[in-house]
Short mmCIF file of C-alpha atoms in Angstrom, two decimals:
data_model
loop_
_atom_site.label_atom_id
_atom_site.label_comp_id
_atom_site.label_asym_id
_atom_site.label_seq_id
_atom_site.Cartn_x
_atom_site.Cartn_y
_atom_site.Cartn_z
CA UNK A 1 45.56 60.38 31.70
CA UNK A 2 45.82 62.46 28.93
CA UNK A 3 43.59 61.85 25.55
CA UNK A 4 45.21 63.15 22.37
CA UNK A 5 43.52 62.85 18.76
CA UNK A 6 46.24 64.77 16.62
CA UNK A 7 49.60 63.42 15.70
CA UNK A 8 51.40 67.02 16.39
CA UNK A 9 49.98 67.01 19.85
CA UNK A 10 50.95 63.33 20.73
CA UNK A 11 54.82 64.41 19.59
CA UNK A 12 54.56 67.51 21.55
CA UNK A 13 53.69 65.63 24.67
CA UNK A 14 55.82 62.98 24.21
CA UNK A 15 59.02 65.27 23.43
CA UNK A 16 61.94 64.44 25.14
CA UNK A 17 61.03 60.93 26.34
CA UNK A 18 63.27 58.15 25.44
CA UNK A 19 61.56 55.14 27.48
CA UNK A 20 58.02 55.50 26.22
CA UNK A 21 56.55 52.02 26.44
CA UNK A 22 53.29 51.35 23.65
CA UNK A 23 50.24 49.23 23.61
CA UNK A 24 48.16 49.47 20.56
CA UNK A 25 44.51 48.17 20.73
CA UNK A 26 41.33 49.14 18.67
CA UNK A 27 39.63 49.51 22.06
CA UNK A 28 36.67 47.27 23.39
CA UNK A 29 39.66 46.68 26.26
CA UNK A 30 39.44 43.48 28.56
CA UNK A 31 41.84 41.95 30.94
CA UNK A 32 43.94 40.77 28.56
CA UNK A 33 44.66 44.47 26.82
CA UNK A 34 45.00 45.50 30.39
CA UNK A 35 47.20 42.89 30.63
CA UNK A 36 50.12 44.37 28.05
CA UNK A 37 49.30 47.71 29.48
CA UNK A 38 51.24 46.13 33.47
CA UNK A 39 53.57 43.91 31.03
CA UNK A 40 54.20 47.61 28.76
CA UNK A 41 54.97 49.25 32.31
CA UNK A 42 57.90 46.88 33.27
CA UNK A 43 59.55 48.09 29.64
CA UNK A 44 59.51 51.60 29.54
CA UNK A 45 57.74 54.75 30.87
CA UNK A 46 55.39 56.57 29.84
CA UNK A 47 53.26 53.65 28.99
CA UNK A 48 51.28 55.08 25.93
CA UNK A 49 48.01 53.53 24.72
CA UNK A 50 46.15 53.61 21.45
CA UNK A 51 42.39 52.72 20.49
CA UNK A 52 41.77 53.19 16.60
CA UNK A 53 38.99 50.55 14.62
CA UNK A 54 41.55 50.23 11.69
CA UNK A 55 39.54 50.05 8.75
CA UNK A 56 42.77 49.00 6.27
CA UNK A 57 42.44 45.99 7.89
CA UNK A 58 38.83 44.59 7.37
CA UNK A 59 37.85 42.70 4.48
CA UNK A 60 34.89 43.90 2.49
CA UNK A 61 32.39 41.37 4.42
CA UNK A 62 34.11 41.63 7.66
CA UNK A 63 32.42 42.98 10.67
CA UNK A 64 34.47 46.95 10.37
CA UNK A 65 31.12 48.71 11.09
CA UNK A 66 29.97 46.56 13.43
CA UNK A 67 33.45 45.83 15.47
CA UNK A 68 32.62 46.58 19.23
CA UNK A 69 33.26 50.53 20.55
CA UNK A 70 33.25 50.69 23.97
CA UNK A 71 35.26 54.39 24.13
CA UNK A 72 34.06 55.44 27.59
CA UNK A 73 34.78 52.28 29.51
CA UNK A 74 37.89 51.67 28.06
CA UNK A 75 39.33 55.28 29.25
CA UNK A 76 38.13 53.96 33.13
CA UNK A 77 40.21 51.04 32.24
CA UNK A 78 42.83 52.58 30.94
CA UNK A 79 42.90 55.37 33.81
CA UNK A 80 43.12 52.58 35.93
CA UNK A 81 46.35 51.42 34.97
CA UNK A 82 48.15 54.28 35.12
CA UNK A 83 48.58 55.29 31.44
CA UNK A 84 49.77 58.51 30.81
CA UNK A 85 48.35 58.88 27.50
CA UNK A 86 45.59 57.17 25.07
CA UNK A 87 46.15 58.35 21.57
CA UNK A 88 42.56 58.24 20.01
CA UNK A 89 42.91 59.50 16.58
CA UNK A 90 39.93 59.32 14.09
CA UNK A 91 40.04 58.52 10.82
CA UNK A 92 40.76 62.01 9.65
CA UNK A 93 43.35 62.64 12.09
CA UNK A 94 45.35 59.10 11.17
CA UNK A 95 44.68 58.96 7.33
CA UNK A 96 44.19 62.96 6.24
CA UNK A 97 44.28 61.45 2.70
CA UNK A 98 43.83 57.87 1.49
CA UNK A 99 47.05 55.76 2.51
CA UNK A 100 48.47 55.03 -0.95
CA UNK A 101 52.00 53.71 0.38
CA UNK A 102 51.12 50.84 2.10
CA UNK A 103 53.70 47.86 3.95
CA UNK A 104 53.33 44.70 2.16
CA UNK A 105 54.39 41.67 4.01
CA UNK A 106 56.91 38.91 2.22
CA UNK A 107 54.58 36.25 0.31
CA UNK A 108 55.25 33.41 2.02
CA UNK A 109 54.87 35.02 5.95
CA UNK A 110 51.86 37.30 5.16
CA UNK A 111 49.67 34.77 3.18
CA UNK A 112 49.65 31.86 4.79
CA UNK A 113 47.46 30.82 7.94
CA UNK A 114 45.89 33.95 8.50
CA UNK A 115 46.80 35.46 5.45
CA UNK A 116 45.19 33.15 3.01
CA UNK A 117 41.67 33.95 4.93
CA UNK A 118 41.63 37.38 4.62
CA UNK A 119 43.67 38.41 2.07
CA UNK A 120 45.00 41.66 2.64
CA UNK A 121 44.75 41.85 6.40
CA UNK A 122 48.67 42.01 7.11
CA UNK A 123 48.99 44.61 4.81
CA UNK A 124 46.43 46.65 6.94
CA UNK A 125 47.86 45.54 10.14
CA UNK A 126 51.16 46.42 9.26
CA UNK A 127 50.38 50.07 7.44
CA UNK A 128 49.13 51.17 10.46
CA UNK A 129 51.49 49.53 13.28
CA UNK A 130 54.06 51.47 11.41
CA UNK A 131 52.52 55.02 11.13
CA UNK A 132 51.49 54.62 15.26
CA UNK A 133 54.80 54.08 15.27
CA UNK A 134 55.79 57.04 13.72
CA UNK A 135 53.63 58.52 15.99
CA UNK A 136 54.33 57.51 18.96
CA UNK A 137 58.45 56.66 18.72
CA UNK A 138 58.00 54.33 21.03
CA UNK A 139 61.24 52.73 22.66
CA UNK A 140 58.98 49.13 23.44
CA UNK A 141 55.92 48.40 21.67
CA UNK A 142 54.04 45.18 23.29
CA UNK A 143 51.60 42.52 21.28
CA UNK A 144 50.00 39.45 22.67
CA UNK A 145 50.85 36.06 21.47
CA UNK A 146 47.30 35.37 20.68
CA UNK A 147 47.72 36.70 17.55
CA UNK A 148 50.72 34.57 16.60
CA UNK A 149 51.27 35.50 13.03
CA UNK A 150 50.71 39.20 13.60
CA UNK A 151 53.44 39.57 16.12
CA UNK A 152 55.77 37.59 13.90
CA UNK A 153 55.26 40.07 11.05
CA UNK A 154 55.62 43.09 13.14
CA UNK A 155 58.61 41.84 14.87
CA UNK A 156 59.95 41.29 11.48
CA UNK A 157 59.28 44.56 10.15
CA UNK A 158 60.65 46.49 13.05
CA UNK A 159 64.10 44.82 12.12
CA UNK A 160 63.78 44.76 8.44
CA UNK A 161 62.92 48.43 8.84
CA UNK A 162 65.59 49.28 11.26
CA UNK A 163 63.11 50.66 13.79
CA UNK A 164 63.99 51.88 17.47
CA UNK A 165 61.30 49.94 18.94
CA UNK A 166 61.69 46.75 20.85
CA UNK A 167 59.23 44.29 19.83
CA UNK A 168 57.90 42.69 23.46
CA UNK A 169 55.46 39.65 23.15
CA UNK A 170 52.81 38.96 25.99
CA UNK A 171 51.39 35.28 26.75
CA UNK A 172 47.64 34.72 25.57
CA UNK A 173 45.47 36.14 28.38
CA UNK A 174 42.54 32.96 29.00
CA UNK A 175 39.19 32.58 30.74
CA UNK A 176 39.44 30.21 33.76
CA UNK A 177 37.87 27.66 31.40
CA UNK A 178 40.70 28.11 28.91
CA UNK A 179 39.46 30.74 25.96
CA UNK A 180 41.63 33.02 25.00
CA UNK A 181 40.10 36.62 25.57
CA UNK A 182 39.12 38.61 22.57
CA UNK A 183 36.99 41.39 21.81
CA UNK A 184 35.20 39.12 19.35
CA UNK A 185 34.03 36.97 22.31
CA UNK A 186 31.38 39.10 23.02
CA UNK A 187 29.14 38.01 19.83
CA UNK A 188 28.74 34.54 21.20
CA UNK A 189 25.44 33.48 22.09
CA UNK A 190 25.32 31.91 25.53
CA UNK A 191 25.66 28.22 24.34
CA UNK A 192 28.44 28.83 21.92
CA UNK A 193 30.07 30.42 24.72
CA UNK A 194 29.70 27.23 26.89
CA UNK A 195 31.04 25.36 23.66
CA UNK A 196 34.01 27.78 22.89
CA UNK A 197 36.86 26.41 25.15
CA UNK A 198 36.48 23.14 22.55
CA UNK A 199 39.16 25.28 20.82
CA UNK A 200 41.54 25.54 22.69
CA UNK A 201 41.35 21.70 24.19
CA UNK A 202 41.37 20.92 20.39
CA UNK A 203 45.11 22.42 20.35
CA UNK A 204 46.10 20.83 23.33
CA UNK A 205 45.50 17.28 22.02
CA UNK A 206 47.33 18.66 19.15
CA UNK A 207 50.40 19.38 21.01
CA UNK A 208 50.07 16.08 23.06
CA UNK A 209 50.58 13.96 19.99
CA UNK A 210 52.92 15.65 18.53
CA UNK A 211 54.77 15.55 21.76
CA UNK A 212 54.41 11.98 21.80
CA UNK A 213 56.68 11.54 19.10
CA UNK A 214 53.94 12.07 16.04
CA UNK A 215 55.20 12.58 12.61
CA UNK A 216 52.15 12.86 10.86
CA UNK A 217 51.42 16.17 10.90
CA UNK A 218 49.20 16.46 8.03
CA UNK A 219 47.06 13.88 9.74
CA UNK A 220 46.81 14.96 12.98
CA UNK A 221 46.08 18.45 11.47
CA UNK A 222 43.11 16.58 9.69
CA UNK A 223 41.96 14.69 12.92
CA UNK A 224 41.48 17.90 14.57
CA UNK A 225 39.69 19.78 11.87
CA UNK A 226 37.49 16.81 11.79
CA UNK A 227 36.86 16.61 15.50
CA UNK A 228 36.34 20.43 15.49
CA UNK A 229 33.66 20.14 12.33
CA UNK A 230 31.64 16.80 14.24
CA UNK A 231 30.97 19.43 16.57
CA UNK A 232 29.53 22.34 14.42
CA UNK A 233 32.28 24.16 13.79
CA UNK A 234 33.35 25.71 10.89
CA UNK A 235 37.32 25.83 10.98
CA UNK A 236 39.42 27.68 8.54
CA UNK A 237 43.05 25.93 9.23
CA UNK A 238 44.59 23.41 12.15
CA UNK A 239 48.16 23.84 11.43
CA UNK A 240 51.72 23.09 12.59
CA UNK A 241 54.28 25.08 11.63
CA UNK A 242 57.86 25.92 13.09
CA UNK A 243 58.20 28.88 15.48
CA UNK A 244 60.80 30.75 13.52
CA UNK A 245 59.06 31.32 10.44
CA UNK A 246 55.44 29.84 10.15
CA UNK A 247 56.70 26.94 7.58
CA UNK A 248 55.46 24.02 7.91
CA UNK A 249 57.90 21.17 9.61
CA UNK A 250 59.94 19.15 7.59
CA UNK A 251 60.97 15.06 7.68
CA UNK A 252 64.63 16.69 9.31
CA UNK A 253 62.96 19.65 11.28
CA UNK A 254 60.80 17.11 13.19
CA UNK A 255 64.37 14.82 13.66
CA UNK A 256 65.96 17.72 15.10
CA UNK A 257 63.11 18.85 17.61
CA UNK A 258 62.46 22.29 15.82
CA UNK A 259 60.61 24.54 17.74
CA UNK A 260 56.93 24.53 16.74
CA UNK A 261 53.31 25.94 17.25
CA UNK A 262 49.44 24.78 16.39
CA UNK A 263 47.62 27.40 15.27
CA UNK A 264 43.98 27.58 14.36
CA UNK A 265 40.91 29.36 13.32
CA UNK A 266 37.21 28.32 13.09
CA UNK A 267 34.14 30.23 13.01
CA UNK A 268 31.26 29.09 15.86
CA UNK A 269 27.91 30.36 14.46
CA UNK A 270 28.83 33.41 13.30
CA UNK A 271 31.73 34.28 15.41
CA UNK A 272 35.52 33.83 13.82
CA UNK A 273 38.14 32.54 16.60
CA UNK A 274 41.65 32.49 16.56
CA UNK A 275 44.06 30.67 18.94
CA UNK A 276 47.43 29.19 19.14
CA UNK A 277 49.53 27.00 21.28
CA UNK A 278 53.57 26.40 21.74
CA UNK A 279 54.67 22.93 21.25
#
């Protein structure tokens, strides 16, 4: 596996391939980042990974400094799986002056859910997405459905932007016990470890009710938060919305079975969790 930090040597090596398949992470890799790197593999070759801690995208009491960096054991990882080439740029070699033109998700996709919490965030996300993309040229770029709303707005911008890059979307990598990996995981104490999977059960009652022919939504939305605050949580948002655009469900979209989703976000001490299930 090759390790490239500068842009002009990442488009020198990848010169001449049209297949190249991309995974973008900001490292601290577990199974389920290994898991888009097999999933990138069945899209395209060269599969081409990326670790950069994107600082656009931290608020200014979010955890940028402190975000896990695990460099050396994610290249075993990575060399594991048969990449061909981790793009590791620093800060300098990404951003060689501050990113003034920056991609602004539409209103009502980017600040909502998500959005409303950390204002800002898609904008980050989406900046840089699009210049690794420019990087990389990828033909396939793969994203996890964990991070529902994030894959919705790069999906979008890849079309809206005319991009050559197939959007590919990977199911939510779990625990045996039902959490969905992420990186931020690893700040959990032991007990609120044990207590963690609570957030995921909490969207499968969700989708059981509303399955059972529950209109409420507002109130079953409420239930939950409620449920998920009795037991020391601190949760952001329980919400319903359609698959195709993150609205929330009308009268007439329930009536005609839209397609929908539960996503949801709560803190556990001090640790911030995000998770989402298909209805």
């Amino acid at each position: 596996m090759k390790i490239i930090s500068s842009i002009e040597e990442l488009r020198d090596q990848l010169r001449g391939q049209l297949r190249t398949a991309f995974v973008p992470t900001m490292g601290n890799l577990h199974e389920g980042h290994l898991s888009l790197m097999r999933l990138a593999r069945r899209h395209g070759d060269p599969v081409v990974a990326s670790i950069f801690v994107n600082r656009l995208q931290f608020g200014p009491n979010e955890d940028f400094d402190k975000y896990p960096r695990t460099f050396q054991a994610d290249v075993e990882k990575l060399e594991k799986e048969g990449v061909y080439v981790l793009f590791a740029p620093t800060e300098k070699d990404l951003y060689p002056e501050p990113q003034a033109y920056r991609v602004q998700p539409p209103n009502d996709l980017g600040d909502i859910l998500e959005g409303e919490f950390r204002p800002g965030f898609f904008n980050g996300v989406s900046t840089v997405v699009l210049k690794l993309f420019s990087c990389v040229q990828p033909r396939v770029a793969v994203f996890g459905k964990k991070d529902y709303q994030q894959l919705m707005i790069i999906r979008n911008m890849a079309k809206q932007f005319a991009l050559p890059t197939e959007i590919v979307a990977a199911e939510t990598w779990r625990a045996e016990d039902g959490l969905a990996l992420s990186s931020r995981n690893g700040y959990l104490s032991e007990a609120e470890r044990a207590e963690a999977p609570i957030l995921y059960q909490t969207l499968q009652q969700v989708a059981e009710q509303v399955r059972s022919g529950r209109q409420d939504m507002k109130a079953i939305e409420q239930q939950a938060m409620d449920s998920l605050s009795a037991r020391q949580w601190q949760p952001d948002y329980v919400s319903i919305r359609k698959r195709v655009n993150l609205q929330a469900p009308t009268a007439e979209d329930l009536d005609n079975k839209a397609e929908l989703v539960v996503l949801t976000a709560a803190k556990l001490g001090g640790t911030r969790l995000i998770d989402n299930l298909e209805i």
